[in-house]
PDB file of C-alpha atoms and ligand atoms in Angstrom:
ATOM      1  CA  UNK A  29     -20.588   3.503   6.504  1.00  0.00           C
ATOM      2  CA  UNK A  30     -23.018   1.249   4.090  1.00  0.00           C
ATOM      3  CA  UNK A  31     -22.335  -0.042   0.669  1.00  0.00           C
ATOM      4  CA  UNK A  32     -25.535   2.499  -0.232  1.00  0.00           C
ATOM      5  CA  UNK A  33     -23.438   5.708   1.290  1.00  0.00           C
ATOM      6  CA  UNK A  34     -20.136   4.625  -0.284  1.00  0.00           C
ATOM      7  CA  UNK A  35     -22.165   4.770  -4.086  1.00  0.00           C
ATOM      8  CA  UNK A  36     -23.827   8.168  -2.596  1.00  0.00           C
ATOM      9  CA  UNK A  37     -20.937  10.371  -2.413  1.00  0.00           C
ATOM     10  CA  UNK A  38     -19.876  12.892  -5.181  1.00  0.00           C
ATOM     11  CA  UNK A  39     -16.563  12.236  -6.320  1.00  0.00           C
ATOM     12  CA  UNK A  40     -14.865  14.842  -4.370  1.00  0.00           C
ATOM     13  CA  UNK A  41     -16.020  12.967  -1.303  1.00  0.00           C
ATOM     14  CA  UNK A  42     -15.415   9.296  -2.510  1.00  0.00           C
ATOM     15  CA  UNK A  43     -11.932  10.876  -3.313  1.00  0.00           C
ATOM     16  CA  UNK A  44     -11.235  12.868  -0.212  1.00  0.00           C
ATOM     17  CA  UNK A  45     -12.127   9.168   1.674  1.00  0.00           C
ATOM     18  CA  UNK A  46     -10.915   6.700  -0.271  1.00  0.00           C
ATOM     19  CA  UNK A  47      -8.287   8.400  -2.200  1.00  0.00           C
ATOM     20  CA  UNK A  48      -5.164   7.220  -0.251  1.00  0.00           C
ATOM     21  CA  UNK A  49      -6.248   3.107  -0.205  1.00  0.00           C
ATOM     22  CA  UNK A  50      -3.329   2.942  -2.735  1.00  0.00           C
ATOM     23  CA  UNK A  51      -0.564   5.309  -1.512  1.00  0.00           C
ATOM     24  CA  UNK A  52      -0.455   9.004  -2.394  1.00  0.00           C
ATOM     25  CA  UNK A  53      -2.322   7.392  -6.056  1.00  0.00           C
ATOM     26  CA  UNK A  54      -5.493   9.242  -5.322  1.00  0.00           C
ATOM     27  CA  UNK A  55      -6.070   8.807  -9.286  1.00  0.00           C
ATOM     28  CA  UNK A  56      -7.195   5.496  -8.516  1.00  0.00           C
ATOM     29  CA  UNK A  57      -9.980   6.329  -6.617  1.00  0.00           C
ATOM     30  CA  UNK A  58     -11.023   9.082  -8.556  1.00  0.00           C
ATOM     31  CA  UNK A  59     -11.082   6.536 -11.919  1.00  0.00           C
ATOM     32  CA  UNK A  60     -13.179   3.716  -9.898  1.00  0.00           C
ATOM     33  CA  UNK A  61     -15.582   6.059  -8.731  1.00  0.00           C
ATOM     34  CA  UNK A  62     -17.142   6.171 -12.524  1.00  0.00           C
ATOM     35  CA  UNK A  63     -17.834   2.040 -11.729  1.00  0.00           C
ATOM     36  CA  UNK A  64     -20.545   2.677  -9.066  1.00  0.00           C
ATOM     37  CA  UNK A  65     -23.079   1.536  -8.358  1.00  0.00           C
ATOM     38  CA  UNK A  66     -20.542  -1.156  -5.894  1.00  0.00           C
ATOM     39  CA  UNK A  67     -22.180  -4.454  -4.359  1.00  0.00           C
ATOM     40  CA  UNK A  68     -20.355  -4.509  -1.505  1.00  0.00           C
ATOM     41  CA  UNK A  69     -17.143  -3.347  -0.389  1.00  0.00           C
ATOM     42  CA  UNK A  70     -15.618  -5.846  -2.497  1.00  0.00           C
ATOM     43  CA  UNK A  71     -16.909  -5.002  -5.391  1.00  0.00           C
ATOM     44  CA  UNK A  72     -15.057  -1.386  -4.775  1.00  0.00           C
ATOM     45  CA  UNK A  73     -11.979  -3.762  -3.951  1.00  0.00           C
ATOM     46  CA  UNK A  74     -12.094  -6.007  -6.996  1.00  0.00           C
ATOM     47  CA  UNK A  75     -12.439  -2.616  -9.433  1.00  0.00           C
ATOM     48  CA  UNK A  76      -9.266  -0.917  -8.008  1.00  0.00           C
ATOM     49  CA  UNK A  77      -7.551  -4.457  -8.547  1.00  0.00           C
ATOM     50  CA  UNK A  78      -9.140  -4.267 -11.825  1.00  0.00           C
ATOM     51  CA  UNK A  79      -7.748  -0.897 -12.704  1.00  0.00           C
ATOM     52  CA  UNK A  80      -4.447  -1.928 -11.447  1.00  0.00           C
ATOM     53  CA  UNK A  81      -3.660  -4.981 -13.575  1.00  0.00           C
ATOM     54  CA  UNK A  82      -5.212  -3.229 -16.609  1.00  0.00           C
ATOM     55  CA  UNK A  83      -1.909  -0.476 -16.481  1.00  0.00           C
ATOM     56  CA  UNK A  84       0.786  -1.142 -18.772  1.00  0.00           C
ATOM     57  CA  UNK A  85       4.302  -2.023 -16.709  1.00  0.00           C
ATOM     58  CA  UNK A  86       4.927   1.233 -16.127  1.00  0.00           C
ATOM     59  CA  UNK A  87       1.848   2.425 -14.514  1.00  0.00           C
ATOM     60  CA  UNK A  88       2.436  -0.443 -12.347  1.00  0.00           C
ATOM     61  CA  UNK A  89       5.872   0.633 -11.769  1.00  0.00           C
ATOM     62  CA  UNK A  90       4.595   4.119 -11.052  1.00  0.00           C
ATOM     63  CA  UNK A  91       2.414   2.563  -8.138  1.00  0.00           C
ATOM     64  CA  UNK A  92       5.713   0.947  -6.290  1.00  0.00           C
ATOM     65  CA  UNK A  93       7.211   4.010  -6.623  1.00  0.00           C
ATOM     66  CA  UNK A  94       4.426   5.946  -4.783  1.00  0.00           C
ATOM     67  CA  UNK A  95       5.364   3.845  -1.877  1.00  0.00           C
ATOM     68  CA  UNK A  96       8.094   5.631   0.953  1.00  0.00           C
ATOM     69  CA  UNK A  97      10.517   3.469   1.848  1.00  0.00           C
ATOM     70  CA  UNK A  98       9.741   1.651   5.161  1.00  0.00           C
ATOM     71  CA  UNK A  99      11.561   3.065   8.391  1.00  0.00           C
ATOM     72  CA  UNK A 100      13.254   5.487   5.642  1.00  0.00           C
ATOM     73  CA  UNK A 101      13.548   9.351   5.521  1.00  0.00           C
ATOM     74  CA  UNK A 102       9.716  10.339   5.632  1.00  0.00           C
ATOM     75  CA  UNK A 103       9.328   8.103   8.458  1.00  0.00           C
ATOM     76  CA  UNK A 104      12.145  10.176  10.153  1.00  0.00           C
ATOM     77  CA  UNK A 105      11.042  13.664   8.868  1.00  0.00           C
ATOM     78  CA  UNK A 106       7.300  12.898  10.182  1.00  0.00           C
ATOM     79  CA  UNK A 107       6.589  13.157   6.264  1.00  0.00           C
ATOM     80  CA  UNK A 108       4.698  10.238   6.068  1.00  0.00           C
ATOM     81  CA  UNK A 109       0.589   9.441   5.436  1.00  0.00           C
ATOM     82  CA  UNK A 110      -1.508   8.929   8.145  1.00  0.00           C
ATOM     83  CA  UNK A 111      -2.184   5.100   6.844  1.00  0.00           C
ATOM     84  CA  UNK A 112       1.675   4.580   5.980  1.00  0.00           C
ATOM     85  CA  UNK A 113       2.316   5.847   9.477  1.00  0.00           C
ATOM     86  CA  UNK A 114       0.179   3.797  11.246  1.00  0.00           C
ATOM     87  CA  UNK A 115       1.234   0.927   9.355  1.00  0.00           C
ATOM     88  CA  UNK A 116       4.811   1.348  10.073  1.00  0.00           C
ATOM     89  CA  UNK A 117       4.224   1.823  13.893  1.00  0.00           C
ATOM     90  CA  UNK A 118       2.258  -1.008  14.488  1.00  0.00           C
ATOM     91  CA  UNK A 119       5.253  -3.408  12.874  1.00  0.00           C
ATOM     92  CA  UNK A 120       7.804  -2.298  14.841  1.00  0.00           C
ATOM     93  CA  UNK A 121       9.453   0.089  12.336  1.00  0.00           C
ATOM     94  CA  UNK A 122       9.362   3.366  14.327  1.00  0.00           C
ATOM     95  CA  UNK A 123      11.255   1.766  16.761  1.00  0.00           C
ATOM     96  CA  UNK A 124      14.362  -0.319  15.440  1.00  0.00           C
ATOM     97  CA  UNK A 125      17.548  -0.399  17.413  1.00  0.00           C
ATOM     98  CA  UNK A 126      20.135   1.181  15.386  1.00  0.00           C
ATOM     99  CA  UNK A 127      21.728  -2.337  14.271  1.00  0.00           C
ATOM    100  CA  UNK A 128      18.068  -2.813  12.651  1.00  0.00           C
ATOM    101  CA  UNK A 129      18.213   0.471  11.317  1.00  0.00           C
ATOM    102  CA  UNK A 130      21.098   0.498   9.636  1.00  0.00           C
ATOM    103  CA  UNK A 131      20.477  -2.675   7.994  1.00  0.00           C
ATOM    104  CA  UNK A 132      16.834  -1.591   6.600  1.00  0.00           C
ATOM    105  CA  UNK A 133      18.591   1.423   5.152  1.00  0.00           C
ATOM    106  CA  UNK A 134      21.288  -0.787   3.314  1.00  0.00           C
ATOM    107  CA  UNK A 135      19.086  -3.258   2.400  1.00  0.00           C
ATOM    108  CA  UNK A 136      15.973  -0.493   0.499  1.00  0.00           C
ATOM    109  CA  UNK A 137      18.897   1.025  -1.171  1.00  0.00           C
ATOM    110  CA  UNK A 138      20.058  -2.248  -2.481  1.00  0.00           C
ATOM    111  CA  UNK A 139      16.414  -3.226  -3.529  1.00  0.00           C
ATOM    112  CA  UNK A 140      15.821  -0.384  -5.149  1.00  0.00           C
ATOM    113  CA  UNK A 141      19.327  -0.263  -6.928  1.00  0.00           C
ATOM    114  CA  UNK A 142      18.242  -2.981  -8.463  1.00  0.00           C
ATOM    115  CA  UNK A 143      14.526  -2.855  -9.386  1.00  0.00           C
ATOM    116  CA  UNK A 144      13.920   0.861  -9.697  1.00  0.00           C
ATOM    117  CA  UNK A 145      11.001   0.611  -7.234  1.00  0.00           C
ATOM    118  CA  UNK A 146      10.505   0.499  -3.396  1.00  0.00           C
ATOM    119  CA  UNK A 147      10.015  -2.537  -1.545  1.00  0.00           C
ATOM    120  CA  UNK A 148       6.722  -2.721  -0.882  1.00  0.00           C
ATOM    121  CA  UNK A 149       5.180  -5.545   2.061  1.00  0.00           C
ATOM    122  CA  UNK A 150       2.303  -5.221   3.955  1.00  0.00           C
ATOM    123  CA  UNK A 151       3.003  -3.695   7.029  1.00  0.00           C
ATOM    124  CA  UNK A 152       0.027  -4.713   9.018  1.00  0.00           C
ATOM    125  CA  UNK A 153       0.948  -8.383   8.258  1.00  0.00           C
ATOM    126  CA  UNK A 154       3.931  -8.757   8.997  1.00  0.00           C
ATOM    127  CA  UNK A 155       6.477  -7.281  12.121  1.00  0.00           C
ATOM    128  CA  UNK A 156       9.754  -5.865  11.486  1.00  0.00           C
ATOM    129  CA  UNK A 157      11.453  -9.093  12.265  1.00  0.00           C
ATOM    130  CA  UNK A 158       9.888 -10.753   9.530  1.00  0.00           C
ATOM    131  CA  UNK A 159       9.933  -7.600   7.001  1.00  0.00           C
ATOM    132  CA  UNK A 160      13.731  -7.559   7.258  1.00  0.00           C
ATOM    133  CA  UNK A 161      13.565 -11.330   6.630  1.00  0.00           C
ATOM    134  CA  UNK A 162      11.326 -10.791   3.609  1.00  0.00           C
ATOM    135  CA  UNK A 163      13.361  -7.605   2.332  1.00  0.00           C
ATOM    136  CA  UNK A 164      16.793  -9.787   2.341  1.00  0.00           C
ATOM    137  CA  UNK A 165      15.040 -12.757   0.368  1.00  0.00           C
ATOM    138  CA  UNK A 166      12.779 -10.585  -2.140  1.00  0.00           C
ATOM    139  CA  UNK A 167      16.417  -8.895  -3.117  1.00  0.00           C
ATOM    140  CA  UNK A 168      17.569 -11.705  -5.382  1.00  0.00           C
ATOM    141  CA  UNK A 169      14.351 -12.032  -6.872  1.00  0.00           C
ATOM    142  CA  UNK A 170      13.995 -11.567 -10.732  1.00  0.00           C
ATOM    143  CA  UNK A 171      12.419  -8.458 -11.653  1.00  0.00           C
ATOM    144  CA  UNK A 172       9.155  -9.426 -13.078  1.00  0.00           C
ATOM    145  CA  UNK A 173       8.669 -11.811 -10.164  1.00  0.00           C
ATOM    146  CA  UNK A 174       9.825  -8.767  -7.800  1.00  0.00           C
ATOM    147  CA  UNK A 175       7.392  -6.374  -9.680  1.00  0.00           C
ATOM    148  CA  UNK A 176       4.246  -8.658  -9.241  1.00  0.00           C
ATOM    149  CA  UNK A 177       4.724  -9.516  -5.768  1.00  0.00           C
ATOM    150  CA  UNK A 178       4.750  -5.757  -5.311  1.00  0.00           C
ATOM    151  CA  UNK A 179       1.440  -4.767  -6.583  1.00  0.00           C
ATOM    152  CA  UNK A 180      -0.077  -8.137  -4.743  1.00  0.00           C
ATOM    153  CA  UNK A 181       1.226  -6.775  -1.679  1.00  0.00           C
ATOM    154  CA  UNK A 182      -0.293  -3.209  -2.770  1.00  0.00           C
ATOM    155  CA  UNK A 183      -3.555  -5.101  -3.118  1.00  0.00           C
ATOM    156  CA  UNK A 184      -2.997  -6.326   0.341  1.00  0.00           C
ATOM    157  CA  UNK A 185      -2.517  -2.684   1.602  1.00  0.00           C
ATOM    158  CA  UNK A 186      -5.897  -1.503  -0.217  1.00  0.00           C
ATOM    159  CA  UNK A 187      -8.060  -4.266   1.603  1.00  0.00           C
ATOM    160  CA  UNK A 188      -7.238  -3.287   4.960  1.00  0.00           C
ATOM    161  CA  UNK A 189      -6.954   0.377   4.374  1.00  0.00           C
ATOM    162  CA  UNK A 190     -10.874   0.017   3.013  1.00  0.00           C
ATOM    163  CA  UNK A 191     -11.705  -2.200   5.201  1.00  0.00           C
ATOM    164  CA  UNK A 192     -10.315   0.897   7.746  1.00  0.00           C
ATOM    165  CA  UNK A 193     -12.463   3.528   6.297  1.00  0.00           C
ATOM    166  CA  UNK A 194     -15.702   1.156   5.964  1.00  0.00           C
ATOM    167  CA  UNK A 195     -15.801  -0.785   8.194  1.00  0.00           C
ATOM    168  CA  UNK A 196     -15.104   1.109  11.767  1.00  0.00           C
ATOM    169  CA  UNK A 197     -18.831   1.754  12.010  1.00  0.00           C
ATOM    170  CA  UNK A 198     -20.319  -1.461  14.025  1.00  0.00           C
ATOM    171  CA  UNK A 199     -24.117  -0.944  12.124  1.00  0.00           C
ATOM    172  CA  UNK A 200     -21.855  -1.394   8.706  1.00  0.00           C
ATOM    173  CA  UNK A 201     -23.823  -3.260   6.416  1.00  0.00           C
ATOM    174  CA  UNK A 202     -20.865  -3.948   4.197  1.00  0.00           C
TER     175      UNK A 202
HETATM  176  N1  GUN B  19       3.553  -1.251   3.436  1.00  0.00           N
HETATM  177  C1  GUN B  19       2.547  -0.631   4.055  1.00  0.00           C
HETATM  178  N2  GUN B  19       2.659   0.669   3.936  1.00  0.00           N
HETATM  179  C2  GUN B  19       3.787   0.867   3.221  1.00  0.00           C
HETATM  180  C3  GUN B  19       4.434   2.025   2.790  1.00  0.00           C
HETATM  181  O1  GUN B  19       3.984   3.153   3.031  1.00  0.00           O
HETATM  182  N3  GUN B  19       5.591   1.846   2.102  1.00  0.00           N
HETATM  183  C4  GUN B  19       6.100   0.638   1.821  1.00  0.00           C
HETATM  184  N4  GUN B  19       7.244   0.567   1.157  1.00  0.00           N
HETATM  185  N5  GUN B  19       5.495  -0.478   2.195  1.00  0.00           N
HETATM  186  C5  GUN B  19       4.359  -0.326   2.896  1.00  0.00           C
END
């Protein structure tokens, strides 16, 4: 799909396409799509990102909490987005022993006892290996610190969830 298609579609399309590159925060999309006419695709990147840091703390907040926890009840229940889905498969996280398991479970409930938000990594960066490593160290973080390394890692989702969408056609001209 080209750059010139992308600033084509009607907003129900744009939305119905793009309008999980932030988790289940289709509202996103649907506020970025008033920004067309995009460059490129990351011009579309940079005004999400733009959107983003322009919330107050609590819209930010309300992002986080968007997220499922990873290898956590949805993930079990089959309740999960597509993207999430795929995400958590390729790292591992469909398939920890129950030693792994266990200590994922302990170690979201303890993150989000005490930030009030998910932890929230990219997936597709990391395995599960190093996402328990990362869980267990972002814990003891101080909450603003916590809460920006969040939405950077949100960002992080977003580029490769566009660069899904977009870029899967090999005549892109994105
Ligand atoms: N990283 C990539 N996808 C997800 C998700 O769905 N939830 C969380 N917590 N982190 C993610």
């Amino acid at each position: 799909m080209d750059i010139g298609t992308v600033n084509a579609l009607p907003y129900e399309d744009f939305v119905n396409i793009f309008g999980n590159v932030v988790e289940k925060c289709p509202i996103i999309t649907a506020a970025v799509w008033s920004r067309r006419p995009f460059a490129n695709l990351a011009a579309l990147e940079a005004a999400i990102s733009d959107f983003i840091e322009a919330l107050p703390d609590s819209g930010k907040e309300g992002i986080l909490r968007c997220h499922p926890d990873l290898a956590g009840r949805d993930l079990q229940s089959g309740m999960l987005t597509k993207e999430s889905r795929e995400e958590q498969a390729r790292a591992g996280l469909d398939a920890l022993s129950s030693a792994e398991a266990w200590r994922i479970t302990r170690l979201n409930e303890e993150y989000k006892r005490r930030f009030g938000f998910p932890f929230v990594v990219c997936a597709r960066m990391n395995d599960k290996e190093e996402i328990l490593k990362q869980l267990s160290e972002r814990c003891v973080n101080e909450p603003a610190v916590e809460k920006a390394r969040g939405i950077e890692e949100v960002k992080k989702i977003c580029r490769l969830r566009l660069q899904g969408v977009v870029l899967t056609d090999a005549h892109n001209k994105l």
